[in-house]
Amino acid sequence: MMKRLFAIIALAGLAVCTFAAKAPTHHSLRAESMGNAHVALVDDKEAIYYNYAGLSQINRLGNFDKRPEQGYYPQNWIGDMRLNLGGAGAYEKYFSTYNDVKDLQKLYRRASDVAAALGIGSTNVLMDSLSAHPELINMLNSYDHKKLEMKIKLDAEMAFHGFGGAIWVDGSIAPYLDGGLILPYMAIDTFYVDAVMQAGIAYGFTDNFSVGIGGKIAKRQKVDMMTLDVLNYNTLQDTLEDRYHDATDNIFDFKSISVGIDIGVLYQLTREFRVGASLRDVYFKELAGDKITPNLTVGFNYSPRFFNKNTGYGRKVNFACDFENALSDENNYKPLSHLNFGVEVEQNILAWPGYNNEIRALALRVAGGFRGGYPSAGVSLEVLRFFTFELATWAEEQGYYTGQDEERVFMAEISIGF
């Protein structure tokens, strides 16, 4: 019994709330902190997720012999091999909900005490209190149907010049709480787990023009709308167990796996200005019953040479802008909802000078931007090029246009590798 319960908790902990037609989404904290403006910036392992053509940048940036027009970047001759573990939650809602729960608890306790003293039902006392004090209804409304989304990500990544691949899991669970005048309860709005394996290549036709293509296989396991209270606990437990067995028993069942491709291009217009485009998530069949809309994104990156520094204490500065998900008009249909802006500054704080940034002991990256009209920000600290700790925040629109229903996400991630 304990093993089954642990398996259920593990599955729920790997879960994440989404729209029905949303493709599996890898959350790169570097990109998310820049407002997700990354399709033309790609110069490291993030090319796997945003634009495979960017794999041609690895071991060329900072190398005057191979790419003189971009020689001012820090060089990454090793490539990228990383294991990442991250988690996120709507912490603002957690704190506000905690305060609401305390206030609501006091309300129920007072009603119970009055009912005991008068010898009547506590529900009657509670209803009378709400009638006499309308402000208490606002308290209940602030607590009613409040989603408390939690996310988790797990990645294994490998990227070299011209080639990259990753295996990753994106999951989320979105329970919500309902005050309930008669019977308070908790429900799970949705939860899902996406598991993806992908790989791709890039080829530079010239020093300025690169093309990339990759394939992916994805599996999605999800559960929609469950209510948990004292009356249906056993039913919910059986449902979770059934979903867990479906996910584990059929993990290699090709009927439940979807295959897709990503393609991208990158062009260096000038020494400091680069443009890119990618068509991602072109799946050939539905994913767990969801029809996925391909993601067409175009953008540019500006990296002013006078801000960058190509020494042991190297500095990298980027400005980026993307028009994201251009083919989708189901949600966030206004143009501003597709626009992403971002800026980042990476500075080597401690290094062994004279090695063209190949040996750096401590590097700091700070970034900010706007994703679909909502602000984003992040910070990253890299130690000995092996350990990296990142924090990022961004917002995801849950409604149909920017400003209708913001879901703010705060995510932390720990990475090891080169």
Tab-separated table of C-alpha atoms in Angstrom:
chain	number	residue	atom	x	y	z
A	1	MET	CA	0.000	0.000	0.000
A	2	MET	CA	2.789	2.429	0.903
A	3	LYS	CA	4.553	1.726	-2.388
A	4	ARG	CA	1.398	2.466	-4.343
A	5	LEU	CA	0.775	5.632	-2.344
A	6	PHE	CA	4.356	6.778	-2.955
A	7	ALA	CA	3.943	6.109	-6.683
A	8	ILE	CA	0.773	8.204	-6.750
A	9	ILE	CA	2.487	11.085	-4.940
A	10	ALA	CA	5.466	10.857	-7.308
A	11	LEU	CA	3.200	11.024	-10.363
A	12	ALA	CA	1.292	13.988	-8.972
A	13	GLY	CA	4.532	15.735	-8.082
A	14	LEU	CA	5.694	15.475	-11.677
A	15	ALA	CA	2.653	17.250	-12.979
A	16	VAL	CA	1.756	20.858	-14.631
A	17	CYS	CA	-1.492	22.765	-15.688
A	18	THR	CA	-1.932	23.555	-19.362
A	19	PHE	CA	-4.309	24.432	-22.138
A	20	ALA	CA	-5.545	21.420	-24.089
A	21	ALA	CA	-3.694	22.286	-27.293
A	22	LYS	CA	-0.426	23.402	-25.728
A	23	ALA	CA	2.653	21.496	-26.859
A	24	PRO	CA	5.111	19.999	-24.361
A	25	THR	CA	7.076	22.992	-23.106
A	26	HIS	CA	10.657	23.001	-21.930
A	27	HIS	CA	11.263	25.878	-19.518
A	28	SER	CA	14.722	27.284	-20.119
A	29	LEU	CA	15.356	29.665	-17.243
A	30	ARG	CA	17.857	31.661	-19.288
A	31	ALA	CA	15.263	32.214	-22.001
A	32	GLU	CA	12.289	32.658	-19.672
A	33	SER	CA	14.107	35.363	-17.714
A	34	MET	CA	14.541	37.229	-21.034
A	35	GLY	CA	10.842	37.070	-21.798
A	36	ASN	CA	11.376	33.901	-23.869
A	37	ALA	CA	12.980	35.953	-26.671
A	38	HIS	CA	15.551	33.428	-27.813
A	39	VAL	CA	15.025	32.206	-31.373
A	40	ALA	CA	17.869	34.343	-32.798
A	41	LEU	CA	20.029	34.460	-29.674
A	42	VAL	CA	20.658	30.695	-29.399
A	43	ASP	CA	24.374	30.150	-28.758
A	44	ASP	CA	24.391	27.158	-26.367
A	45	LYS	CA	22.310	24.106	-25.463
A	46	GLU	CA	19.095	26.154	-25.620
A	47	ALA	CA	19.334	25.784	-29.391
A	48	ILE	CA	17.853	22.302	-28.855
A	49	TYR	CA	14.588	23.851	-27.725
A	50	TYR	CA	14.363	27.132	-29.636
A	51	ASN	CA	16.265	26.849	-32.913
A	52	TYR	CA	18.491	23.939	-33.920
A	53	ALA	CA	20.408	26.211	-36.283
A	54	GLY	CA	22.004	27.736	-33.192
A	55	LEU	CA	24.009	24.542	-32.645
A	56	SER	CA	26.383	25.899	-35.284
A	57	GLN	CA	27.300	28.663	-32.822
A	58	ILE	CA	28.908	26.300	-30.317
A	59	ASN	CA	32.728	26.386	-30.556
A	60	ARG	CA	32.537	29.318	-32.948
A	61	LEU	CA	31.628	32.074	-30.548
A	62	GLY	CA	34.827	33.676	-29.324
A	63	ASN	CA	36.855	31.918	-32.002
A	64	PHE	CA	38.220	34.467	-34.486
A	65	ASP	CA	39.502	31.745	-36.826
A	66	LYS	CA	36.142	30.033	-37.253
A	67	ARG	CA	33.818	33.012	-36.934
A	68	PRO	CA	35.587	36.372	-36.924
A	69	GLU	CA	32.355	38.362	-37.061
A	70	GLN	CA	31.414	36.974	-33.617
A	71	GLY	CA	34.844	36.727	-32.052
A	72	TYR	CA	33.971	38.939	-29.126
A	73	TYR	CA	31.751	36.287	-27.517
A	74	PRO	CA	33.088	33.980	-24.801
A	75	GLN	CA	34.180	30.742	-26.438
A	76	ASN	CA	32.578	27.438	-25.505
A	77	TRP	CA	34.862	24.822	-27.016
A	78	ILE	CA	33.695	21.961	-24.769
A	79	GLY	CA	30.012	22.147	-25.625
A	80	ASP	CA	27.160	21.715	-23.160
A	81	MET	CA	26.396	18.605	-21.134
A	82	ARG	CA	23.988	19.237	-18.285
A	83	LEU	CA	21.651	17.605	-15.793
A	84	ASN	CA	18.990	20.041	-14.560
A	85	LEU	CA	16.383	19.824	-11.828
A	86	GLY	CA	13.935	22.646	-11.256
A	87	GLY	CA	10.651	23.404	-9.577
A	88	ALA	CA	8.183	26.285	-9.530
A	89	GLY	CA	5.040	27.486	-7.894
A	90	ALA	CA	2.704	30.466	-7.623
A	91	TYR	CA	4.214	31.573	-4.316
A	92	GLU	CA	2.193	34.779	-4.160
A	93	LYS	CA	-0.981	32.697	-4.190
A	94	TYR	CA	0.448	30.321	-1.607
A	95	PHE	CA	0.964	33.128	0.893
A	96	SER	CA	-2.381	34.812	0.209
A	97	THR	CA	-4.194	31.481	0.429
A	98	TYR	CA	-2.525	30.737	3.757
A	99	ASN	CA	-3.917	33.983	5.159
A	100	ASP	CA	-7.351	33.254	3.674
A	101	VAL	CA	-7.352	29.788	5.246
A	102	LYS	CA	-6.551	31.237	8.668
A	103	ASP	CA	-9.362	33.791	8.396
A	104	LEU	CA	-11.801	31.179	7.126
A	105	GLN	CA	-10.834	28.825	9.936
A	106	LYS	CA	-11.632	31.537	12.471
A	107	LEU	CA	-15.015	32.095	10.800
A	108	TYR	CA	-15.971	28.418	10.997
A	109	ARG	CA	-14.700	28.167	14.566
A	110	ARG	CA	-16.785	31.150	15.684
A	111	ALA	CA	-19.861	29.699	13.977
A	112	SER	CA	-19.263	26.352	15.651
A	113	ASP	CA	-18.843	27.919	19.098
A	114	VAL	CA	-22.030	30.016	18.740
A	115	ALA	CA	-23.965	26.995	17.475
A	116	ALA	CA	-22.801	24.897	20.423
A	117	ALA	CA	-23.845	27.596	22.868
A	118	LEU	CA	-27.307	27.961	21.284
A	119	GLY	CA	-27.806	24.265	20.590
A	120	ILE	CA	-28.412	24.721	16.852
A	121	GLY	CA	-26.637	23.727	13.642
A	122	SER	CA	-23.421	25.546	12.797
A	123	THR	CA	-24.505	25.886	9.151
A	124	ASN	CA	-27.450	28.071	10.199
A	125	VAL	CA	-25.175	30.279	12.262
A	126	LEU	CA	-22.737	30.575	9.379
A	127	MET	CA	-25.488	31.573	6.926
A	128	ASP	CA	-26.844	34.156	9.373
A	129	SER	CA	-23.330	35.566	9.826
A	130	LEU	CA	-22.870	35.910	6.073
A	131	SER	CA	-26.223	37.675	5.762
A	132	ALA	CA	-25.367	40.132	8.533
A	133	HIS	CA	-21.784	40.671	7.401
A	134	PRO	CA	-21.422	40.796	3.584
A	135	GLU	CA	-17.672	41.426	3.945
A	136	LEU	CA	-17.340	37.787	5.011
A	137	ILE	CA	-18.587	36.747	1.574
A	138	ASN	CA	-15.600	38.528	0.025
A	139	MET	CA	-13.391	36.431	2.265
A	140	LEU	CA	-14.983	33.263	0.948
A	141	ASN	CA	-14.819	34.486	-2.641
A	142	SER	CA	-11.080	35.171	-2.322
A	143	TYR	CA	-10.653	31.585	-1.197
A	144	ASP	CA	-13.071	29.965	-3.614
A	145	HIS	CA	-11.597	28.092	-6.598
A	146	LYS	CA	-8.067	29.357	-6.075
A	147	LYS	CA	-5.650	27.352	-8.213
A	148	LEU	CA	-2.282	26.587	-6.641
A	149	GLU	CA	-0.168	25.456	-9.573
A	150	MET	CA	3.105	23.591	-9.033
A	151	LYS	CA	5.653	22.743	-11.721
A	152	ILE	CA	8.680	20.496	-11.996
A	153	LYS	CA	11.286	19.978	-14.729
A	154	LEU	CA	14.024	17.397	-15.192
A	155	ASP	CA	16.479	17.549	-18.109
A	156	ALA	CA	19.449	15.613	-19.425
A	157	GLU	CA	21.103	17.666	-22.187
A	158	MET	CA	24.048	17.308	-24.527
A	159	ALA	CA	25.103	19.821	-27.194
A	160	PHE	CA	28.196	20.153	-29.355
A	161	HIS	CA	28.998	22.075	-32.495
A	162	GLY	CA	26.419	20.945	-35.039
A	163	PHE	CA	24.640	18.379	-32.859
A	164	GLY	CA	22.457	18.334	-29.750
A	165	GLY	CA	19.903	16.224	-27.946
A	166	ALA	CA	17.937	16.066	-24.715
A	167	ILE	CA	15.616	13.940	-22.653
A	168	TRP	CA	13.335	15.979	-20.448
A	169	VAL	CA	10.195	15.903	-18.357
A	170	ASP	CA	7.819	18.803	-17.811
A	171	GLY	CA	5.054	18.296	-15.318
A	172	SER	CA	2.512	20.222	-13.323
A	173	ILE	CA	-0.341	19.810	-10.930
A	174	ALA	CA	-2.984	22.498	-10.474
A	175	PRO	CA	-5.179	21.801	-7.442
A	176	TYR	CA	-7.632	24.403	-6.234
A	177	LEU	CA	-9.379	25.022	-2.940
A	178	ASP	CA	-13.051	25.761	-2.407
A	179	GLY	CA	-14.349	27.210	0.859
A	180	GLY	CA	-17.671	25.425	0.534
A	181	LEU	CA	-20.404	26.588	2.930
A	182	ILE	CA	-21.457	23.038	3.667
A	183	LEU	CA	-18.422	20.924	2.823
A	184	PRO	CA	-15.045	22.533	2.068
A	185	TYR	CA	-13.090	20.546	-0.490
A	186	MET	CA	-9.981	20.448	-2.653
A	187	ALA	CA	-10.015	19.616	-6.355
A	188	ILE	CA	-7.434	19.009	-9.059
A	189	ASP	CA	-8.228	21.188	-12.038
A	190	THR	CA	-5.792	19.260	-14.259
A	191	PHE	CA	-2.458	17.637	-14.031
A	192	TYR	CA	-0.195	16.217	-16.659
A	193	VAL	CA	3.269	14.841	-17.253
A	194	ASP	CA	5.051	15.355	-20.589
A	195	ALA	CA	8.099	13.246	-21.381
A	196	VAL	CA	10.108	14.184	-24.483
A	197	MET	CA	13.204	12.827	-26.204
A	198	GLN	CA	14.654	14.919	-29.005
A	199	ALA	CA	17.812	15.451	-31.059
A	200	GLY	CA	18.886	17.508	-34.035
A	201	ILE	CA	21.706	18.791	-36.206
A	202	ALA	CA	22.812	22.107	-37.679
A	203	TYR	CA	24.836	22.896	-40.749
A	204	GLY	CA	26.473	26.204	-41.604
A	205	PHE	CA	26.289	26.743	-45.356
A	206	THR	CA	28.375	29.881	-44.918
A	207	ASP	CA	29.944	31.676	-41.981
A	208	ASN	CA	26.758	33.708	-41.747
A	209	PHE	CA	23.946	31.267	-42.588
A	210	SER	CA	22.966	28.079	-40.729
A	211	VAL	CA	20.073	25.642	-40.937
A	212	GLY	CA	18.985	23.163	-38.285
A	213	ILE	CA	16.528	20.283	-38.130
A	214	GLY	CA	15.573	17.845	-35.413
A	215	GLY	CA	13.077	15.189	-34.434
A	216	LYS	CA	11.282	14.405	-31.208
A	217	ILE	CA	9.050	11.821	-29.646
A	218	ALA	CA	6.667	12.819	-26.871
A	219	LYS	CA	4.302	11.113	-24.474
A	220	ARG	CA	1.661	12.882	-22.398
A	221	GLN	CA	-0.210	11.530	-19.401
A	222	LYS	CA	-2.952	13.699	-17.939
A	223	VAL	CA	-5.954	13.706	-15.638
A	224	ASP	CA	-8.771	16.237	-15.903
A	225	MET	CA	-10.882	17.662	-13.091
A	226	MET	CA	-11.059	15.604	-9.910
A	227	THR	CA	-12.666	16.623	-6.623
A	228	LEU	CA	-11.270	15.482	-3.286
A	229	ASP	CA	-13.359	15.521	-0.108
A	230	VAL	CA	-14.242	13.077	2.646
A	231	LEU	CA	-16.943	11.511	0.479
A	232	ASN	CA	-14.885	10.486	-2.556
A	233	TYR	CA	-11.347	9.955	-1.274
A	234	ASN	CA	-11.283	6.251	-2.185
A	235	THR	CA	-12.617	6.927	-5.694
A	236	LEU	CA	-9.938	9.552	-6.303
A	237	GLN	CA	-7.236	7.222	-5.024
A	238	ASP	CA	-8.376	4.498	-7.434
A	239	THR	CA	-8.350	7.007	-10.322
A	240	LEU	CA	-4.805	8.111	-9.568
A	241	GLU	CA	-3.652	4.502	-9.335
A	242	ASP	CA	-5.258	3.702	-12.693
A	243	ARG	CA	-3.519	6.701	-14.297
A	244	TYR	CA	-0.213	5.695	-12.780
A	245	HIS	CA	-0.480	2.165	-14.185
A	246	ASP	CA	-1.506	3.546	-17.586
A	247	ALA	CA	1.617	5.708	-17.616
A	248	THR	CA	4.025	2.963	-16.492
A	249	ASP	CA	2.543	-0.081	-18.232
A	250	ASN	CA	2.234	1.659	-21.595
A	251	ILE	CA	5.352	3.785	-21.464
A	252	PHE	CA	6.643	2.303	-24.734
A	253	ASP	CA	3.244	1.905	-26.374
A	254	PHE	CA	3.651	3.685	-29.710
A	255	LYS	CA	-0.095	4.271	-29.934
A	256	SER	CA	0.251	6.775	-27.092
A	257	ILE	CA	3.452	8.401	-28.424
A	258	SER	CA	3.528	11.269	-30.901
A	259	VAL	CA	6.398	12.082	-33.241
A	260	GLY	CA	7.284	15.576	-34.407
A	261	ILE	CA	9.962	17.705	-36.057
A	262	ASP	CA	11.539	21.130	-35.528
A	263	ILE	CA	13.335	23.216	-38.158
A	264	GLY	CA	15.149	26.529	-37.892
A	265	VAL	CA	17.387	29.035	-39.658
A	266	LEU	CA	19.884	31.601	-38.415
A	267	TYR	CA	21.505	34.430	-40.342
A	268	GLN	CA	24.215	36.848	-39.229
A	269	LEU	CA	23.382	40.135	-40.945
A	270	THR	CA	26.232	42.098	-39.408
A	271	ARG	CA	28.870	41.549	-36.784
A	272	GLU	CA	26.355	42.579	-34.110
A	273	PHE	CA	22.924	41.771	-35.558
A	274	ARG	CA	21.465	38.301	-36.089
A	275	VAL	CA	18.009	37.119	-37.213
A	276	GLY	CA	16.420	33.727	-36.799
A	277	ALA	CA	13.237	31.751	-37.344
A	278	SER	CA	11.999	28.359	-36.249
A	279	LEU	CA	8.977	26.140	-36.800
A	280	ARG	CA	8.648	23.851	-33.796
A	281	ASP	CA	6.277	21.215	-32.476
A	282	VAL	CA	5.089	19.930	-35.851
A	283	TYR	CA	3.504	16.739	-34.515
A	284	PHE	CA	2.140	14.149	-36.912
A	285	LYS	CA	-0.695	12.989	-34.680
A	286	GLU	CA	-2.568	14.059	-31.578
A	287	LEU	CA	-0.829	13.917	-28.230
A	288	ALA	CA	-3.044	12.234	-25.622
A	289	GLY	CA	-6.071	13.468	-27.571
A	290	ASP	CA	-4.719	17.017	-27.926
A	291	LYS	CA	-4.213	18.495	-31.373
A	292	ILE	CA	-0.982	20.493	-31.174
A	293	THR	CA	-0.645	23.747	-33.105
A	294	PRO	CA	2.893	24.223	-34.505
A	295	ASN	CA	4.882	27.116	-33.062
A	296	LEU	CA	6.231	29.523	-35.699
A	297	THR	CA	8.586	32.102	-34.167
A	298	VAL	CA	10.743	34.786	-35.783
A	299	GLY	CA	13.098	37.201	-34.070
A	300	PHE	CA	16.376	39.068	-33.906
A	301	ASN	CA	19.299	39.439	-31.530
A	302	TYR	CA	21.533	42.492	-31.133
A	303	SER	CA	24.864	42.057	-29.374
A	304	PRO	CA	26.717	45.404	-29.338
A	305	ARG	CA	30.425	44.820	-29.622
A	306	PHE	CA	31.372	47.783	-27.431
A	307	PHE	CA	29.511	46.183	-24.490
A	308	ASN	CA	31.076	42.756	-24.937
A	309	LYS	CA	34.538	41.834	-23.700
A	310	ASN	CA	36.640	38.954	-24.977
A	311	THR	CA	39.136	38.264	-22.173
A	312	GLY	CA	39.377	36.004	-19.170
A	313	TYR	CA	36.974	38.402	-17.453
A	314	GLY	CA	34.660	38.228	-20.430
A	315	ARG	CA	31.293	39.916	-20.707
A	316	LYS	CA	28.393	39.062	-22.964
A	317	VAL	CA	25.465	41.428	-23.584
A	318	ASN	CA	22.411	40.537	-25.671
A	319	PHE	CA	19.214	42.299	-26.668
A	320	ALA	CA	16.522	40.120	-28.247
A	321	CYS	CA	12.993	40.338	-29.638
A	322	ASP	CA	10.698	37.533	-30.849
A	323	PHE	CA	7.254	37.266	-32.396
A	324	GLU	CA	6.277	33.920	-30.893
A	325	ASN	CA	3.650	31.322	-31.750
A	326	ALA	CA	2.460	33.204	-34.815
A	327	LEU	CA	0.144	30.408	-36.020
A	328	SER	CA	-1.940	30.229	-32.850
A	329	ASP	CA	-5.027	32.415	-32.466
A	330	GLU	CA	-6.991	30.302	-29.999
A	331	ASN	CA	-5.624	32.149	-26.984
A	332	ASN	CA	-3.687	35.385	-26.583
A	333	TYR	CA	-4.799	36.520	-30.015
A	334	LYS	CA	-3.717	40.158	-29.671
A	335	PRO	CA	-0.364	41.043	-31.296
A	336	LEU	CA	1.201	42.154	-28.010
A	337	SER	CA	0.532	38.684	-26.611
A	338	HIS	CA	2.935	37.244	-29.195
A	339	LEU	CA	5.751	39.765	-28.660
A	340	ASN	CA	8.686	38.952	-26.380
A	341	PHE	CA	11.543	41.281	-25.457
A	342	GLY	CA	14.641	40.571	-23.399
A	343	VAL	CA	18.118	41.682	-22.369
A	344	GLU	CA	20.877	39.792	-20.567
A	345	VAL	CA	24.309	40.585	-19.198
A	346	GLU	CA	26.771	37.823	-18.375
A	347	GLN	CA	29.968	38.779	-16.562
A	348	ASN	CA	32.902	36.599	-15.535
A	349	ILE	CA	33.684	37.585	-11.954
A	350	LEU	CA	36.583	35.231	-11.284
A	351	ALA	CA	38.706	33.667	-14.024
A	352	TRP	CA	42.178	32.672	-15.146
A	353	PRO	CA	43.027	35.459	-17.634
A	354	GLY	CA	44.625	34.655	-20.957
A	355	TYR	CA	42.548	31.574	-21.701
A	356	ASN	CA	39.818	33.281	-23.746
A	357	ASN	CA	37.188	32.384	-21.137
A	358	GLU	CA	37.863	28.667	-21.381
A	359	ILE	CA	38.681	28.594	-17.679
A	360	ARG	CA	36.340	30.650	-15.521
A	361	ALA	CA	35.696	30.130	-11.831
A	362	LEU	CA	32.656	32.325	-11.294
A	363	ALA	CA	30.178	33.864	-13.747
A	364	LEU	CA	27.052	35.902	-13.079
A	365	ARG	CA	24.160	36.426	-15.479
A	366	VAL	CA	21.254	38.809	-14.909
A	367	ALA	CA	18.367	39.243	-17.326
A	368	GLY	CA	14.987	40.849	-17.743
A	369	GLY	CA	12.297	41.360	-20.318
A	370	PHE	CA	8.634	41.154	-21.226
A	371	ARG	CA	6.811	38.041	-22.333
A	372	GLY	CA	3.467	38.729	-23.963
A	373	GLY	CA	3.279	42.055	-22.134
A	374	TYR	CA	4.171	40.638	-18.705
A	375	PRO	CA	7.551	41.375	-17.070
A	376	SER	CA	10.127	38.643	-16.534
A	377	ALA	CA	13.485	38.525	-14.759
A	378	GLY	CA	16.192	36.109	-13.711
A	379	VAL	CA	19.628	35.603	-12.251
A	380	SER	CA	22.167	32.797	-12.697
A	381	LEU	CA	25.401	31.991	-10.880
A	382	GLU	CA	27.876	29.548	-12.404
A	383	VAL	CA	30.708	28.070	-10.322
A	384	LEU	CA	33.750	26.436	-11.958
A	385	ARG	CA	31.682	25.941	-15.134
A	386	PHE	CA	30.218	22.867	-13.417
A	387	PHE	CA	27.582	24.020	-10.919
A	388	THR	CA	24.862	26.490	-11.880
A	389	PHE	CA	22.048	27.890	-9.776
A	390	GLU	CA	19.281	29.843	-11.504
A	391	LEU	CA	16.178	31.762	-10.486
A	392	ALA	CA	13.599	33.141	-12.907
A	393	THR	CA	10.109	34.573	-12.877
A	394	TRP	CA	7.663	35.101	-15.713
A	395	ALA	CA	3.905	35.162	-16.267
A	396	GLU	CA	1.639	32.969	-18.355
A	397	GLU	CA	-1.698	34.264	-19.591
A	398	GLN	CA	-4.559	31.986	-18.577
A	399	GLY	CA	-7.193	34.049	-20.388
A	400	TYR	CA	-7.594	35.159	-23.988
A	401	TYR	CA	-5.638	38.405	-24.008
A	402	THR	CA	-2.822	40.058	-22.110
A	403	GLY	CA	-3.963	41.424	-18.783
A	404	GLN	CA	-7.022	39.225	-18.346
A	405	ASP	CA	-5.734	36.447	-16.088
A	406	GLU	CA	-2.045	36.490	-15.169
A	407	GLU	CA	-0.412	33.380	-13.688
A	408	ARG	CA	2.952	34.405	-12.250
A	409	VAL	CA	5.570	31.642	-12.071
A	410	PHE	CA	8.702	31.567	-9.900
A	411	MET	CA	11.139	28.773	-10.747
A	412	ALA	CA	14.466	27.681	-9.297
A	413	GLU	CA	16.891	25.263	-10.957
A	414	ILE	CA	20.146	23.518	-10.111
A	415	SER	CA	22.403	22.243	-12.916
A	416	ILE	CA	25.572	20.176	-12.966
A	417	GLY	CA	27.817	19.519	-15.938
A	418	PHE	CA	29.911	21.368	-18.495
